[in-house]
CSV table of C-alpha atoms in Angstrom, one decimal:
chain,number,residue,atom,x,y,z
E,26,UNK,CA,37.3,10.3,9.0
E,27,UNK,CA,34.2,12.1,7.6
E,28,UNK,CA,33.3,15.5,8.9
E,29,UNK,CA,29.7,16.5,9.8
E,30,UNK,CA,29.0,18.1,6.6
E,31,UNK,CA,30.4,15.2,4.5
E,32,UNK,CA,28.2,12.8,6.7
E,33,UNK,CA,24.8,14.9,6.0
E,34,UNK,CA,25.6,14.8,2.6
E,35,UNK,CA,25.9,11.3,2.2
E,36,UNK,CA,22.6,10.8,4.4
E,37,UNK,CA,20.8,12.9,1.7
E,38,UNK,CA,21.9,11.4,-1.4
E,39,UNK,CA,21.0,7.8,0.2
E,40,UNK,CA,17.7,9.4,0.9
E,41,UNK,CA,17.4,11.0,-2.7
E,42,UNK,CA,18.4,7.9,-4.0
E,43,UNK,CA,15.9,5.9,-2.5
E,44,UNK,CA,13.2,8.0,-2.9
E,45,UNK,CA,13.7,8.2,-6.3
E,46,UNK,CA,13.8,4.7,-6.3
E,47,UNK,CA,10.6,3.9,-4.2
E,48,UNK,CA,8.6,6.6,-6.8
E,49,UNK,CA,9.6,4.5,-9.8
E,50,UNK,CA,9.1,1.2,-8.3
E,51,UNK,CA,12.7,0.2,-8.9
E,52,UNK,CA,15.4,-0.7,-6.3
E,53,UNK,CA,17.9,1.6,-5.1
E,54,UNK,CA,20.9,0.5,-7.1
E,55,UNK,CA,19.0,0.8,-10.4
E,56,UNK,CA,17.6,4.2,-9.3
E,57,UNK,CA,21.6,5.1,-8.2
E,58,UNK,CA,22.9,3.8,-11.6
E,59,UNK,CA,20.2,5.6,-13.7
E,60,UNK,CA,20.6,8.6,-11.5
E,61,UNK,CA,24.4,8.9,-12.1
E,62,UNK,CA,24.5,7.8,-15.7
E,63,UNK,CA,22.2,10.9,-16.5
E,64,UNK,CA,24.2,13.3,-14.3
E,65,UNK,CA,21.5,13.6,-11.4
E,66,UNK,CA,24.1,12.5,-8.6
E,67,UNK,CA,26.5,15.2,-9.6
E,68,UNK,CA,23.6,17.8,-9.7
E,69,UNK,CA,22.6,17.1,-6.4
E,70,UNK,CA,26.5,17.0,-5.1
E,71,UNK,CA,27.1,19.9,-6.8
E,72,UNK,CA,23.7,21.9,-5.7
E,73,UNK,CA,23.6,20.4,-2.4
E,74,UNK,CA,23.7,23.8,-0.6
E,75,UNK,CA,20.2,24.6,-2.1
E,76,UNK,CA,18.8,21.3,-2.6
E,77,UNK,CA,19.1,20.0,1.0
E,78,UNK,CA,16.4,23.1,1.9
E,79,UNK,CA,13.8,21.9,-0.7
E,80,UNK,CA,11.4,19.1,0.2
E,81,UNK,CA,12.5,15.5,-0.7
E,82,UNK,CA,9.5,15.9,-3.6
E,83,UNK,CA,11.1,18.7,-4.9
E,84,UNK,CA,14.7,17.3,-5.1
E,85,UNK,CA,13.2,14.2,-7.1
E,86,UNK,CA,11.5,16.5,-9.2
E,87,UNK,CA,14.5,18.2,-9.9
E,88,UNK,CA,16.5,14.9,-10.4
E,89,UNK,CA,13.9,13.9,-12.9
E,90,UNK,CA,14.3,17.2,-14.8
E,91,UNK,CA,18.1,17.1,-15.1
E,92,UNK,CA,18.3,13.3,-16.2
E,93,UNK,CA,15.9,13.8,-18.8
E,94,UNK,CA,18.0,16.6,-19.8
E,95,UNK,CA,21.0,14.5,-19.8
E,96,UNK,CA,19.0,11.6,-22.0
E,97,UNK,CA,17.3,9.8,-19.3
E,98,UNK,CA,13.4,8.9,-20.1
E,99,UNK,CA,12.2,7.7,-16.7
E,100,UNK,CA,9.6,9.9,-15.7
């Protein structure tokens, strides 16, 4: 059984991936694969305590920055 914090992290990740997908007009699976490949998923997980206090727009901007630093080309 997942703890409350774990559920919050999962929910937050789902929202971030979906909002990223919406911003770029791609589907959720494509967004997740891109973010995972370019280490933005790990970034969000490792920095959840800070990132979840920011706006979703700021979190998406951070994911774009991290992805670009790791070879991503989507802006």
